[in-house]
PDB file of C-alpha atoms in Angstrom:
ATOM      1  CA  MET A   1       0.151  -0.067   0.026  1.00 41.00           C
ATOM      2  CA  ALA A   2       1.401   3.391  -1.174  1.00 41.00           C
ATOM      3  CA  PRO A   3       1.713   5.805   1.671  1.00 42.00           C
ATOM      4  CA  PRO A   4      -0.896   8.810   1.533  1.00 42.00           C
ATOM      5  CA  PRO A   5       0.341  11.756  -0.748  1.00 42.00           C
ATOM      6  CA  PRO A   6       1.586  15.159   1.299  1.00 43.00           C
ATOM      7  CA  TYR A   7      -0.912  17.903   1.963  1.00 40.00           C
ATOM      8  CA  ARG A   8       0.173  21.404   1.948  1.00 43.00           C
ATOM      9  CA  HIS A   9      -3.077  22.377   4.791  1.00 43.00           C
ATOM     10  CA  GLY A  10      -2.644  18.653   6.703  1.00 46.00           C
ATOM     11  CA  PRO A  11      -4.449  15.511   5.914  1.00 48.00           C
ATOM     12  CA  PRO A  12      -8.409  16.116   4.705  1.00 47.00           C
ATOM     13  CA  VAL A  13     -10.618  16.438   7.636  1.00 47.00           C
ATOM     14  CA  HIS A  14     -11.422  13.052   9.528  1.00 46.00           C
ATOM     15  CA  ARG A  15     -11.536  14.459  12.835  1.00 49.00           C
ATOM     16  CA  GLY A  16     -13.077  17.703  14.477  1.00 50.00           C
ATOM     17  CA  LEU A  17     -10.492  20.659  13.955  1.00 54.00           C
ATOM     18  CA  PRO A  18     -10.619  21.523  17.817  1.00 57.00           C
ATOM     19  CA  THR A  19      -8.689  17.919  18.386  1.00 62.00           C
ATOM     20  CA  THR A  20      -5.852  19.654  16.884  1.00 62.00           C
ATOM     21  CA  GLY A  21      -5.357  22.492  19.726  1.00 69.00           C
ATOM     22  CA  ALA A  22      -5.926  24.924  17.187  1.00 75.00           C
ATOM     23  CA  ALA A  23      -9.646  25.649  16.814  1.00 80.00           C
ATOM     24  CA  VAL A  24     -12.220  26.022  19.575  1.00 85.00           C
ATOM     25  CA  ASP A  25     -15.977  26.036  19.802  1.00 87.00           C
ATOM     26  CA  VAL A  26     -17.127  29.453  21.191  1.00 89.00           C
ATOM     27  CA  PRO A  27     -20.253  30.739  22.661  1.00 88.00           C
ATOM     28  CA  LEU A  28     -21.178  34.469  23.331  1.00 90.00           C
ATOM     29  CA  VAL A  29     -22.350  35.265  26.909  1.00 91.00           C
ATOM     30  CA  ASP A  30     -23.495  37.755  28.770  1.00 93.00           C
ATOM     31  CA  GLN A  31     -21.743  38.926  32.553  1.00 94.00           C
ATOM     32  CA  ASP A  32     -23.675  36.210  34.121  1.00 95.00           C
ATOM     33  CA  GLY A  33     -22.444  33.816  32.092  1.00 92.00           C
ATOM     34  CA  HIS A  34     -25.902  33.104  30.214  1.00 92.00           C
ATOM     35  CA  GLU A  35     -25.551  32.437  26.821  1.00 89.00           C
ATOM     36  CA  LEU A  36     -26.929  35.028  24.208  1.00 92.00           C
ATOM     37  CA  ASP A  37     -29.078  34.204  21.321  1.00 89.00           C
ATOM     38  CA  LEU A  38     -27.071  33.639  18.380  1.00 87.00           C
ATOM     39  CA  GLY A  39     -29.771  32.289  16.171  1.00 85.00           C
ATOM     40  CA  THR A  40     -29.318  28.573  17.631  1.00 83.00           C
ATOM     41  CA  ARG A  41     -27.323  27.164  20.322  1.00 79.00           C
ATOM     42  CA  VAL A  42     -23.954  26.236  20.009  1.00 80.00           C
ATOM     43  CA  ASN A  43     -23.128  22.411  18.756  1.00 77.00           C
ATOM     44  CA  ALA A  44     -27.124  22.730  18.174  1.00 74.00           C
ATOM     45  CA  SER A  45     -28.033  19.293  15.716  1.00 69.00           C
ATOM     46  CA  PRO A  46     -28.593  20.010  12.070  1.00 63.00           C
ATOM     47  CA  GLU A  47     -32.486  19.539  12.802  1.00 70.00           C
ATOM     48  CA  GLU A  48     -32.776  22.233  15.390  1.00 73.00           C
ATOM     49  CA  ARG A  49     -30.363  24.916  13.055  1.00 73.00           C
ATOM     50  CA  HIS A  50     -32.692  25.415  10.185  1.00 78.00           C
ATOM     51  CA  GLY A  51     -29.735  27.055   8.447  1.00 75.00           C
ATOM     52  CA  ALA A  52     -28.868  29.339  11.340  1.00 80.00           C
ATOM     53  CA  CYS A  53     -25.436  27.955  12.255  1.00 79.00           C
ATOM     54  CA  PHE A  54     -23.941  29.715   8.864  1.00 79.00           C
ATOM     55  CA  THR A  55     -22.320  32.883  10.042  1.00 81.00           C
ATOM     56  CA  HIS A  56     -24.217  34.774   7.728  1.00 82.00           C
ATOM     57  CA  ALA A  57     -27.381  33.177   7.676  1.00 83.00           C
ATOM     58  CA  PRO A  58     -30.401  35.098   6.220  1.00 86.00           C
ATOM     59  CA  ASN A  59     -32.864  33.803   8.475  1.00 85.00           C
ATOM     60  CA  LEU A  60     -31.388  35.621  11.666  1.00 86.00           C
ATOM     61  CA  GLY A  61     -33.222  38.213  13.861  1.00 89.00           C
ATOM     62  CA  ASP A  62     -31.370  41.355  14.300  1.00 93.00           C
ATOM     63  CA  ARG A  63     -30.610  40.817  17.989  1.00 94.00           C
ATOM     64  CA  ALA A  64     -28.761  37.664  16.749  1.00 90.00           C
ATOM     65  CA  ARG A  65     -27.115  38.702  13.726  1.00 92.00           C
ATOM     66  CA  HIS A  66     -25.337  41.823  16.351  1.00 94.00           C
ATOM     67  CA  HIS A  67     -24.578  39.215  18.403  1.00 92.00           C
ATOM     68  CA  CYS A  68     -22.823  36.991  15.571  1.00 91.00           C
ATOM     69  CA  THR A  69     -21.198  39.985  14.618  1.00 93.00           C
ATOM     70  CA  LEU A  70     -19.645  41.026  17.906  1.00 94.00           C
ATOM     71  CA  LEU A  71     -18.555  37.156  18.070  1.00 93.00           C
ATOM     72  CA  LEU A  72     -16.971  37.264  14.588  1.00 92.00           C
ATOM     73  CA  ASN A  73     -15.186  41.019  14.872  1.00 95.00           C
ATOM     74  CA  ALA A  74     -14.056  39.869  18.530  1.00 95.00           C
ATOM     75  CA  MET A  75     -12.410  36.214  17.228  1.00 93.00           C
ATOM     76  CA  GLY A  76     -11.096  38.541  14.166  1.00 92.00           C
ATOM     77  CA  LYS A  77      -9.189  40.533  15.862  1.00 95.00           C
ATOM     78  CA  ALA A  78      -7.493  38.023  18.129  1.00 93.00           C
ATOM     79  CA  GLY A  79      -6.438  36.236  14.963  1.00 89.00           C
ATOM     80  CA  PHE A  80      -8.902  33.587  14.594  1.00 90.00           C
ATOM     81  CA  THR A  81     -10.538  32.411  11.293  1.00 89.00           C
ATOM     82  CA  ASN A  82     -14.442  31.707  11.405  1.00 89.00           C
ATOM     83  CA  TYR A  83     -15.479  28.184   9.967  1.00 86.00           C
ATOM     84  CA  GLY A  84     -18.581  29.875   8.005  1.00 82.00           C
ATOM     85  CA  THR A  85     -20.768  26.676   8.531  1.00 81.00           C
ATOM     86  CA  GLU A  86     -20.850  27.166  12.350  1.00 84.00           C
ATOM     87  CA  PHE A  87     -21.013  30.630  13.472  1.00 84.00           C
ATOM     88  CA  TRP A  88     -19.215  29.154  16.844  1.00 85.00           C
ATOM     89  CA  HIS A  89     -16.263  27.695  15.345  1.00 85.00           C
ATOM     90  CA  PHE A  90     -12.966  29.627  15.054  1.00 89.00           C
ATOM     91  CA  SER A  91      -9.343  28.390  14.281  1.00 86.00           C
ATOM     92  CA  ALA A  92      -5.838  29.737  14.671  1.00 84.00           C
ATOM     93  CA  ALA A  93      -2.973  28.125  12.713  1.00 75.00           C
ATOM     94  CA  ASP A  94      -3.783  25.042  11.676  1.00 79.00           C
ATOM     95  CA  HIS A  95      -4.855  23.801   8.205  1.00 74.00           C
ATOM     96  CA  TYR A  96      -8.399  25.477   7.806  1.00 76.00           C
ATOM     97  CA  ASP A  97      -7.293  28.685   8.519  1.00 76.00           C
ATOM     98  CA  ALA A  98      -3.913  28.353   6.566  1.00 75.00           C
ATOM     99  CA  LEU A  99      -6.194  27.659   3.627  1.00 77.00           C
ATOM    100  CA  MET A 100      -8.372  30.506   4.160  1.00 78.00           C
ATOM    101  CA  ARG A 101      -5.581  33.355   5.083  1.00 77.00           C
ATOM    102  CA  PRO A 102      -3.976  31.775   2.536  1.00 77.00           C
ATOM    103  CA  GLN A 103      -0.770  30.921   4.302  1.00 78.00           C
ATOM    104  CA  PRO A 104       2.064  29.003   2.679  1.00 79.00           C
ATOM    105  CA  HIS A 105       1.358  25.627   5.367  1.00 74.00           C
ATOM    106  CA  ALA A 106      -0.644  24.849   9.152  1.00 74.00           C
ATOM    107  CA  ARG A 107       1.773  25.460  12.106  1.00 75.00           C
ATOM    108  CA  TYR A 108      -0.780  22.855  13.818  1.00 70.00           C
ATOM    109  CA  GLY A 109      -2.142  19.843  12.679  1.00 65.00           C
ATOM    110  CA  SER A 110      -3.559  16.315  13.919  1.00 64.00           C
ATOM    111  CA  ILE A 111      -1.026  13.647  14.899  1.00 66.00           C
ATOM    112  CA  GLU A 112      -1.510   9.658  15.191  1.00 70.00           C
ATOM    113  CA  LEU A 113      -0.407   8.345  18.854  1.00 73.00           C
ATOM    114  CA  ALA A 114       0.900   5.210  18.966  1.00 67.00           C
TER     115      ALA A 114
END
């Protein structure tokens, strides 16, 4: 069996990107720790999302859109790249971030443990 081909931005995604240590799932909360309305809850199932999981979902109310914009801007200023199909998912220096910026390679990626 031949070895897999080299990948510029890491291997194809077959695990959740947070497992690389370079991505996070982030809710937006108020000063008391209560999640703010973002259109759907973080990690909602596809059945309950109704498209509201997309970063720029057209069906969001004004309040949810405002909160999503706050989250997107804050994380962007901190150097994170948003994964556009999940408003809550952000990465930095992994293969998705490198692909979107574009960078010649990712600093972080998955490893296989023996």
